[in-house]
mmCIF file with all atom_site columns, C-alpha atoms in Angstrom:
data_model
loop_
_atom_site.group_PDB
_atom_site.id
_atom_site.type_symbol
_atom_site.label_atom_id
_atom_site.label_alt_id
_atom_site.label_comp_id
_atom_site.label_asym_id
_atom_site.label_entity_id
_atom_site.label_seq_id
_atom_site.pdbx_PDB_ins_code
_atom_site.Cartn_x
_atom_site.Cartn_y
_atom_site.Cartn_z
_atom_site.occupancy
_atom_site.B_iso_or_equiv
_atom_site.pdbx_formal_charge
_atom_site.auth_seq_id
_atom_site.auth_comp_id
_atom_site.auth_asym_id
_atom_site.auth_atom_id
_atom_site.pdbx_PDB_model_num
ATOM 1   C CA . UNK T 1 1   ? 116.975 109.890 98.453  1.00 92.00 ? 257 UNK T CA 1
ATOM 2   C CA . UNK T 1 2   ? 117.094 109.703 102.239 1.00 94.00 ? 258 UNK T CA 1
ATOM 3   C CA . UNK T 1 3   ? 113.888 110.289 104.069 1.00 93.00 ? 259 UNK T CA 1
ATOM 4   C CA . UNK T 1 4   ? 114.558 111.158 107.715 1.00 93.00 ? 260 UNK T CA 1
ATOM 5   C CA . UNK T 1 5   ? 111.711 109.247 109.740 1.00 94.00 ? 261 UNK T CA 1
ATOM 6   C CA . UNK T 1 6   ? 110.593 107.700 113.360 1.00 94.00 ? 262 UNK T CA 1
ATOM 7   C CA . UNK T 1 7   ? 110.243 103.607 111.885 1.00 95.00 ? 263 UNK T CA 1
ATOM 8   C CA . UNK T 1 8   ? 112.314 103.123 108.979 1.00 96.00 ? 264 UNK T CA 1
ATOM 9   C CA . UNK T 1 9   ? 111.020 100.178 107.746 1.00 95.00 ? 265 UNK T CA 1
ATOM 10  C CA . UNK T 1 10  ? 107.472 100.817 108.352 1.00 96.00 ? 266 UNK T CA 1
ATOM 11  C CA . UNK T 1 11  ? 108.154 103.600 105.950 1.00 97.00 ? 267 UNK T CA 1
ATOM 12  C CA . UNK T 1 12  ? 109.968 101.860 103.971 1.00 97.00 ? 268 UNK T CA 1
ATOM 13  C CA . UNK T 1 13  ? 108.178 98.817  103.467 1.00 97.00 ? 269 UNK T CA 1
ATOM 14  C CA . UNK T 1 14  ? 104.665 101.455 102.970 1.00 98.00 ? 270 UNK T CA 1
ATOM 15  C CA . UNK T 1 15  ? 106.855 103.563 99.799  1.00 97.00 ? 271 UNK T CA 1
ATOM 16  C CA . UNK T 1 16  ? 106.743 99.001  98.386  1.00 97.00 ? 272 UNK T CA 1
ATOM 17  C CA . UNK T 1 17  ? 103.337 99.351  98.148  1.00 97.00 ? 273 UNK T CA 1
ATOM 18  C CA . UNK T 1 18  ? 103.466 102.989 96.551  1.00 97.00 ? 274 UNK T CA 1
ATOM 19  C CA . UNK T 1 19  ? 105.823 102.442 93.908  1.00 97.00 ? 275 UNK T CA 1
ATOM 20  C CA . UNK T 1 20  ? 106.293 98.847  93.435  1.00 97.00 ? 276 UNK T CA 1
ATOM 21  C CA . UNK T 1 21  ? 109.893 98.738  95.265  1.00 98.00 ? 277 UNK T CA 1
ATOM 22  C CA . UNK T 1 22  ? 111.756 96.177  96.510  1.00 98.00 ? 278 UNK T CA 1
ATOM 23  C CA . UNK T 1 23  ? 113.298 95.124  100.010 1.00 96.00 ? 279 UNK T CA 1
ATOM 24  C CA . UNK T 1 24  ? 117.007 94.154  98.168  1.00 96.00 ? 280 UNK T CA 1
ATOM 25  C CA . UNK T 1 25  ? 118.467 91.118  99.355  1.00 94.00 ? 281 UNK T CA 1
ATOM 26  C CA . UNK T 1 26  ? 120.553 91.246  102.938 1.00 93.00 ? 282 UNK T CA 1
ATOM 27  C CA . UNK T 1 27  ? 124.898 91.812  102.698 1.00 92.00 ? 283 UNK T CA 1
ATOM 28  C CA . UNK T 1 28  ? 126.963 89.505  101.725 1.00 94.00 ? 284 UNK T CA 1
ATOM 29  C CA . UNK T 1 29  ? 127.332 86.586  104.457 1.00 95.00 ? 285 UNK T CA 1
ATOM 30  C CA . UNK T 1 30  ? 123.696 87.331  106.438 1.00 95.00 ? 286 UNK T CA 1
ATOM 31  C CA . UNK T 1 31  ? 120.771 84.751  105.293 1.00 94.00 ? 287 UNK T CA 1
ATOM 32  C CA . UNK T 1 32  ? 118.523 87.603  105.550 1.00 93.00 ? 288 UNK T CA 1
ATOM 33  C CA . UNK T 1 33  ? 118.401 91.241  107.466 1.00 90.00 ? 289 UNK T CA 1
ATOM 34  C CA . UNK T 1 34  ? 116.864 89.768  111.038 1.00 91.00 ? 290 UNK T CA 1
ATOM 35  C CA . UNK T 1 35  ? 120.394 87.654  110.510 1.00 93.00 ? 291 UNK T CA 1
ATOM 36  C CA . UNK T 1 36  ? 121.915 91.550  109.716 1.00 93.00 ? 292 UNK T CA 1
ATOM 37  C CA . UNK T 1 37  ? 120.167 93.281  112.456 1.00 90.00 ? 293 UNK T CA 1
ATOM 38  C CA . UNK T 1 38  ? 121.544 91.201  115.026 1.00 91.00 ? 294 UNK T CA 1
ATOM 39  C CA . UNK T 1 39  ? 124.853 91.800  114.252 1.00 94.00 ? 295 UNK T CA 1
ATOM 40  C CA . UNK T 1 40  ? 124.678 95.177  114.737 1.00 93.00 ? 296 UNK T CA 1
ATOM 41  C CA . UNK T 1 41  ? 125.127 97.004  118.065 1.00 93.00 ? 297 UNK T CA 1
ATOM 42  C CA . UNK T 1 42  ? 121.591 97.568  120.187 1.00 90.00 ? 298 UNK T CA 1
ATOM 43  C CA . UNK T 1 43  ? 121.594 101.074 119.358 1.00 87.00 ? 299 UNK T CA 1
ATOM 44  C CA . UNK T 1 44  ? 121.923 100.887 115.383 1.00 89.00 ? 300 UNK T CA 1
ATOM 45  C CA . UNK T 1 45  ? 119.519 98.200  115.506 1.00 87.00 ? 301 UNK T CA 1
ATOM 46  C CA . UNK T 1 46  ? 117.058 98.939  113.033 1.00 90.00 ? 302 UNK T CA 1
ATOM 47  C CA . UNK T 1 47  ? 117.631 102.783 112.728 1.00 94.00 ? 303 UNK T CA 1
ATOM 48  C CA . UNK T 1 48  ? 117.774 102.653 108.122 1.00 94.00 ? 304 UNK T CA 1
ATOM 49  C CA . UNK T 1 49  ? 116.150 100.039 105.630 1.00 95.00 ? 305 UNK T CA 1
ATOM 50  C CA . UNK T 1 50  ? 116.960 100.836 102.129 1.00 96.00 ? 306 UNK T CA 1
ATOM 51  C CA . UNK T 1 51  ? 114.848 99.668  99.245  1.00 98.00 ? 307 UNK T CA 1
ATOM 52  C CA . UNK T 1 52  ? 115.510 99.686  95.221  1.00 98.00 ? 308 UNK T CA 1
ATOM 53  C CA . UNK T 1 53  ? 113.235 99.912  92.440  1.00 97.00 ? 309 UNK T CA 1
ATOM 54  C CA . UNK T 1 54  ? 113.074 96.325  90.941  1.00 97.00 ? 310 UNK T CA 1
ATOM 55  C CA . UNK T 1 55  ? 113.799 97.083  87.148  1.00 97.00 ? 311 UNK T CA 1
ATOM 56  C CA . UNK T 1 56  ? 117.683 99.177  88.260  1.00 95.00 ? 312 UNK T CA 1
ATOM 57  C CA . UNK T 1 57  ? 116.003 102.060 86.704  1.00 95.00 ? 313 UNK T CA 1
ATOM 58  C CA . UNK T 1 58  ? 114.736 104.240 89.579  1.00 94.00 ? 314 UNK T CA 1
ATOM 59  C CA . UNK T 1 59  ? 116.437 105.921 93.000  1.00 94.00 ? 315 UNK T CA 1
ATOM 60  C CA . UNK T 1 60  ? 117.407 103.751 96.214  1.00 96.00 ? 316 UNK T CA 1
ATOM 61  C CA . UNK T 1 61  ? 115.544 105.146 99.503  1.00 97.00 ? 317 UNK T CA 1
ATOM 62  C CA . UNK T 1 62  ? 116.829 104.783 102.060 1.00 96.00 ? 318 UNK T CA 1
ATOM 63  C CA . UNK T 1 63  ? 114.667 105.548 105.195 1.00 96.00 ? 319 UNK T CA 1
ATOM 64  C CA . UNK T 1 64  ? 116.729 106.556 108.559 1.00 96.00 ? 320 UNK T CA 1
ATOM 65  C CA . UNK T 1 65  ? 115.525 106.727 111.835 1.00 95.00 ? 321 UNK T CA 1
ATOM 66  C CA . UNK T 1 66  ? 116.096 110.501 113.839 1.00 93.00 ? 322 UNK T CA 1
ATOM 67  C CA . UNK T 1 67  ? 114.736 111.142 117.566 1.00 88.00 ? 323 UNK T CA 1
ATOM 68  C CA . UNK T 1 68  ? 112.990 114.087 116.221 1.00 86.00 ? 324 UNK T CA 1
ATOM 69  C CA . UNK T 1 69  ? 109.234 113.854 114.565 1.00 81.00 ? 325 UNK T CA 1
ATOM 70  C CA . UNK T 1 70  ? 108.556 116.095 111.561 1.00 79.00 ? 326 UNK T CA 1
ATOM 71  C CA . UNK T 1 71  ? 107.835 119.513 111.858 1.00 80.00 ? 327 UNK T CA 1
ATOM 72  C CA . UNK T 1 72  ? 106.907 121.661 108.786 1.00 81.00 ? 328 UNK T CA 1
ATOM 73  C CA . UNK T 1 73  ? 106.678 120.905 105.583 1.00 79.00 ? 329 UNK T CA 1
ATOM 74  C CA . UNK T 1 74  ? 109.260 119.038 103.775 1.00 80.00 ? 330 UNK T CA 1
ATOM 75  C CA . UNK T 1 75  ? 111.171 120.783 101.582 1.00 77.00 ? 331 UNK T CA 1
ATOM 76  C CA . UNK T 1 76  ? 111.495 117.660 98.662  1.00 83.00 ? 332 UNK T CA 1
ATOM 77  C CA . UNK T 1 77  ? 108.713 115.965 97.624  1.00 88.00 ? 333 UNK T CA 1
ATOM 78  C CA . UNK T 1 78  ? 108.395 112.687 95.830  1.00 91.00 ? 334 UNK T CA 1
ATOM 79  C CA . UNK T 1 79  ? 105.657 112.815 92.406  1.00 94.00 ? 335 UNK T CA 1
ATOM 80  C CA . UNK T 1 80  ? 103.914 109.691 92.512  1.00 95.00 ? 336 UNK T CA 1
ATOM 81  C CA . UNK T 1 81  ? 103.455 109.123 88.726  1.00 94.00 ? 337 UNK T CA 1
ATOM 82  C CA . UNK T 1 82  ? 100.042 107.689 88.157  1.00 94.00 ? 338 UNK T CA 1
ATOM 83  C CA . UNK T 1 83  ? 98.109  110.094 85.416  1.00 90.00 ? 339 UNK T CA 1
ATOM 84  C CA . UNK T 1 84  ? 101.284 110.213 83.106  1.00 91.00 ? 340 UNK T CA 1
ATOM 85  C CA . UNK T 1 85  ? 99.769  110.914 79.502  1.00 91.00 ? 341 UNK T CA 1
ATOM 86  C CA . UNK T 1 86  ? 95.826  111.491 80.269  1.00 93.00 ? 342 UNK T CA 1
ATOM 87  C CA . UNK T 1 87  ? 93.927  114.240 80.850  1.00 92.00 ? 343 UNK T CA 1
ATOM 88  C CA . UNK T 1 88  ? 90.744  115.789 81.657  1.00 92.00 ? 344 UNK T CA 1
ATOM 89  C CA . UNK T 1 89  ? 88.399  113.365 83.244  1.00 93.00 ? 345 UNK T CA 1
ATOM 90  C CA . UNK T 1 90  ? 90.163  110.528 82.462  1.00 95.00 ? 346 UNK T CA 1
ATOM 91  C CA . UNK T 1 91  ? 93.609  111.917 84.626  1.00 94.00 ? 347 UNK T CA 1
ATOM 92  C CA . UNK T 1 92  ? 91.085  112.769 87.348  1.00 95.00 ? 348 UNK T CA 1
ATOM 93  C CA . UNK T 1 93  ? 89.394  109.371 87.567  1.00 96.00 ? 349 UNK T CA 1
ATOM 94  C CA . UNK T 1 94  ? 92.971  107.440 87.050  1.00 97.00 ? 350 UNK T CA 1
ATOM 95  C CA . UNK T 1 95  ? 94.218  110.522 90.062  1.00 96.00 ? 351 UNK T CA 1
ATOM 96  C CA . UNK T 1 96  ? 91.203  109.302 92.397  1.00 97.00 ? 352 UNK T CA 1
ATOM 97  C CA . UNK T 1 97  ? 91.136  106.012 92.006  1.00 97.00 ? 353 UNK T CA 1
ATOM 98  C CA . UNK T 1 98  ? 95.101  105.603 93.025  1.00 97.00 ? 354 UNK T CA 1
ATOM 99  C CA . UNK T 1 99  ? 94.769  108.146 96.025  1.00 98.00 ? 355 UNK T CA 1
ATOM 100 C CA . UNK T 1 100 ? 92.109  105.541 96.909  1.00 98.00 ? 356 UNK T CA 1
ATOM 101 C CA . UNK T 1 101 ? 94.523  102.496 96.962  1.00 98.00 ? 357 UNK T CA 1
ATOM 102 C CA . UNK T 1 102 ? 97.083  104.581 98.714  1.00 98.00 ? 358 UNK T CA 1
ATOM 103 C CA . UNK T 1 103 ? 94.672  105.402 101.222 1.00 98.00 ? 359 UNK T CA 1
ATOM 104 C CA . UNK T 1 104 ? 93.789  102.391 102.173 1.00 98.00 ? 360 UNK T CA 1
ATOM 105 C CA . UNK T 1 105 ? 97.683  101.737 102.080 1.00 97.00 ? 361 UNK T CA 1
ATOM 106 C CA . UNK T 1 106 ? 97.512  104.717 105.180 1.00 98.00 ? 362 UNK T CA 1
ATOM 107 C CA . UNK T 1 107 ? 98.550  107.548 103.238 1.00 98.00 ? 363 UNK T CA 1
ATOM 108 C CA . UNK T 1 108 ? 96.007  110.805 103.790 1.00 98.00 ? 364 UNK T CA 1
ATOM 109 C CA . UNK T 1 109 ? 94.156  112.868 101.383 1.00 98.00 ? 365 UNK T CA 1
ATOM 110 C CA . UNK T 1 110 ? 95.848  116.634 102.119 1.00 97.00 ? 366 UNK T CA 1
ATOM 111 C CA . UNK T 1 111 ? 93.461  118.066 98.505  1.00 97.00 ? 367 UNK T CA 1
ATOM 112 C CA . UNK T 1 112 ? 93.140  118.490 94.939  1.00 96.00 ? 368 UNK T CA 1
ATOM 113 C CA . UNK T 1 113 ? 94.772  120.621 92.773  1.00 93.00 ? 369 UNK T CA 1
ATOM 114 C CA . UNK T 1 114 ? 91.807  120.673 90.038  1.00 91.00 ? 370 UNK T CA 1
ATOM 115 C CA . UNK T 1 115 ? 93.229  121.459 86.216  1.00 88.00 ? 371 UNK T CA 1
ATOM 116 C CA . UNK T 1 116 ? 93.141  125.086 85.029  1.00 89.00 ? 372 UNK T CA 1
ATOM 117 C CA . UNK T 1 117 ? 94.264  126.180 81.702  1.00 85.00 ? 373 UNK T CA 1
ATOM 118 C CA . UNK T 1 118 ? 98.426  125.411 82.250  1.00 87.00 ? 374 UNK T CA 1
ATOM 119 C CA . UNK T 1 119 ? 98.453  122.571 84.457  1.00 88.00 ? 375 UNK T CA 1
ATOM 120 C CA . UNK T 1 120 ? 96.278  119.215 84.601  1.00 92.00 ? 376 UNK T CA 1
ATOM 121 C CA . UNK T 1 121 ? 95.066  117.992 88.072  1.00 93.00 ? 377 UNK T CA 1
ATOM 122 C CA . UNK T 1 122 ? 97.198  115.977 90.297  1.00 95.00 ? 378 UNK T CA 1
ATOM 123 C CA . UNK T 1 123 ? 96.288  115.311 94.404  1.00 97.00 ? 379 UNK T CA 1
ATOM 124 C CA . UNK T 1 124 ? 98.286  116.340 96.869  1.00 96.00 ? 380 UNK T CA 1
ATOM 125 C CA . UNK T 1 125 ? 99.028  113.186 99.962  1.00 97.00 ? 381 UNK T CA 1
ATOM 126 C CA . UNK T 1 126 ? 101.214 112.510 103.184 1.00 96.00 ? 382 UNK T CA 1
ATOM 127 C CA . UNK T 1 127 ? 102.447 108.879 103.199 1.00 97.00 ? 383 UNK T CA 1
ATOM 128 C CA . UNK T 1 128 ? 102.131 107.297 106.382 1.00 97.00 ? 384 UNK T CA 1
ATOM 129 C CA . UNK T 1 129 ? 104.727 109.718 108.452 1.00 95.00 ? 385 UNK T CA 1
ATOM 130 C CA . UNK T 1 130 ? 102.576 113.033 107.781 1.00 94.00 ? 386 UNK T CA 1
ATOM 131 C CA . UNK T 1 131 ? 105.355 113.554 104.858 1.00 93.00 ? 387 UNK T CA 1
ATOM 132 C CA . UNK T 1 132 ? 103.972 115.202 101.850 1.00 95.00 ? 388 UNK T CA 1
ATOM 133 C CA . UNK T 1 133 ? 103.733 114.142 98.136  1.00 96.00 ? 389 UNK T CA 1
ATOM 134 C CA . UNK T 1 134 ? 101.980 114.319 94.865  1.00 95.00 ? 390 UNK T CA 1
ATOM 135 C CA . UNK T 1 135 ? 99.574  111.742 92.790  1.00 96.00 ? 391 UNK T CA 1
ATOM 136 C CA . UNK T 1 136 ? 100.458 113.073 89.413  1.00 93.00 ? 392 UNK T CA 1
#
């Protein structure tokens, strides 16, 4: 999954904290990512950053620098699973606690979708570049 963004490494590191992902090892032949970046032409340096699920089960996330900023609502968003299997007040309390943790990382609370007869509660948030995601 690829995200267009202004600051790839900053956004990638935010999502590492949210999802428990890690930065993969640098390409073969490079001691670290800084050495790799120095090997690139100046216009390509810091133009992308990838993170991976340490278990190997989740999707790799790639963050690509683009010149334009985010203008409208995302057409695709991530659901961050925090309340799986929980219902009612217990689910809401878990989601609210996770919301506070993510706000401390720089995320923004957008709104609460309260439980109804069909769906349990979830919280819509934005990451540090304004991309929407659901805390579910």
